[in-house]
Amino acid sequence: MTPTPVSKKGKGKPLPVKTSLNNPYNLQWSPLNKEHEQFILTTLRDKITAVGLQKKRVNTFRDWGNRRSNKKTPKPTEEHQLAPDSTENLQTTPKPSEPCWTSAATRKQLAIGINEVTKGLERNELNLVLVCNSVAPSHMTCHLIPLSKTRLVPACQVPCLSKTLAGLLGLKCVLALGFKRDAEEFADLVASITPVVPPLDVVWAPTDITPKPENVKEQAEEKHTDTAKGQKRKLEEISNEGSEGSPLILQPLKVKKIIPNSTKIRKRKKKGKQK
């Protein structure tokens, strides 16, 4: 058997290598009760239908033109300039608008999709996060668990979220949905869903991240008293040393001479060749 010859192109191609970090913690969404699932889906469906938020798709016609011809149109000279009456007739018709939402103000109050929800959590702009369980692979939404835990944002995984909301919003799928803090139209919806959302379990994140205001005041007073006591002790020790008449007197350091490092290996300068 003779080995198959390797082509010249295959020799110089390096293998693509991607670095990745393994997470020792297996983060999972907290389970949601079936009664709460139906309650969340019905409230979302009723609210979105009442608001009437939907993405309109407009059939746009694009003028492709001639790609091969790179000739520029010549500028009109003074002789060939058109009269002002004729220019009004040659005005171009306005192009059809791009796909847009029925209400831009209500759309800004929501974060639709995994990317928008991730950015909203990083900027601490969201008040509630809902994720669909049909996301594959599952690690695409696992990073939202610690983000929402550290930002103290209630979040849960709702089954059939994409099926119920995609058709109402005029989208193909809705894998994640977030409600912003300044969402006035969805304030009642967030207030009704938040107590139903189960708490997230993150091992390395503490349960109570923000201390109570009373404890904060007490801790600040204790730190203030401890620092004051420490300063008094230092002053008392210094005064005792001075009273005993110790010959040690601290003076500022003065650099008299800088000595080069003797262990450093230096290259000798090459002398020029003598003619």
mmCIF file of N, CA and C in Angstrom, residues 257-264 266:
data_model
loop_
_atom_site.group_PDB
_atom_site.id
_atom_site.type_symbol
_atom_site.label_atom_id
_atom_site.label_comp_id
_atom_site.label_asym_id
_atom_site.label_seq_id
_atom_site.Cartn_x
_atom_site.Cartn_y
_atom_site.Cartn_z
ATOM 1 N N LYS A 257 23.674 58.571 47.060
ATOM 2 C CA LYS A 257 24.356 58.115 45.851
ATOM 3 C C LYS A 257 23.644 56.893 45.300
ATOM 4 N N ILE A 258 23.538 56.840 43.999
ATOM 5 C CA ILE A 258 22.912 55.703 43.326
ATOM 6 C C ILE A 258 24.001 54.832 42.734
ATOM 7 N N ILE A 259 24.058 53.576 43.155
ATOM 8 C CA ILE A 259 25.078 52.631 42.694
ATOM 9 C C ILE A 259 24.438 51.710 41.668
ATOM 10 N N PRO A 260 25.053 51.521 40.511
ATOM 11 C CA PRO A 260 24.472 50.622 39.501
ATOM 12 C C PRO A 260 24.515 49.176 39.956
ATOM 13 N N ASN A 261 23.673 48.374 39.373
ATOM 14 C CA ASN A 261 23.591 46.960 39.714
ATOM 15 C C ASN A 261 24.812 46.242 39.158
ATOM 16 N N SER A 262 25.575 45.638 40.070
ATOM 17 C CA SER A 262 26.814 44.970 39.640
ATOM 18 C C SER A 262 26.553 43.622 39.004
ATOM 19 N N THR A 263 25.443 42.972 39.335
ATOM 20 C CA THR A 263 25.156 41.631 38.805
ATOM 21 C C THR A 263 24.588 41.668 37.387
ATOM 22 N N LYS A 264 24.199 42.840 36.935
ATOM 23 C CA LYS A 264 23.622 42.940 35.604
ATOM 24 C C LYS A 264 24.690 42.715 34.548
ATOM 25 N N ARG A 266 26.202 43.198 31.081
ATOM 26 C CA ARG A 266 26.151 44.215 30.036
ATOM 27 C C ARG A 266 27.024 43.793 28.861
#
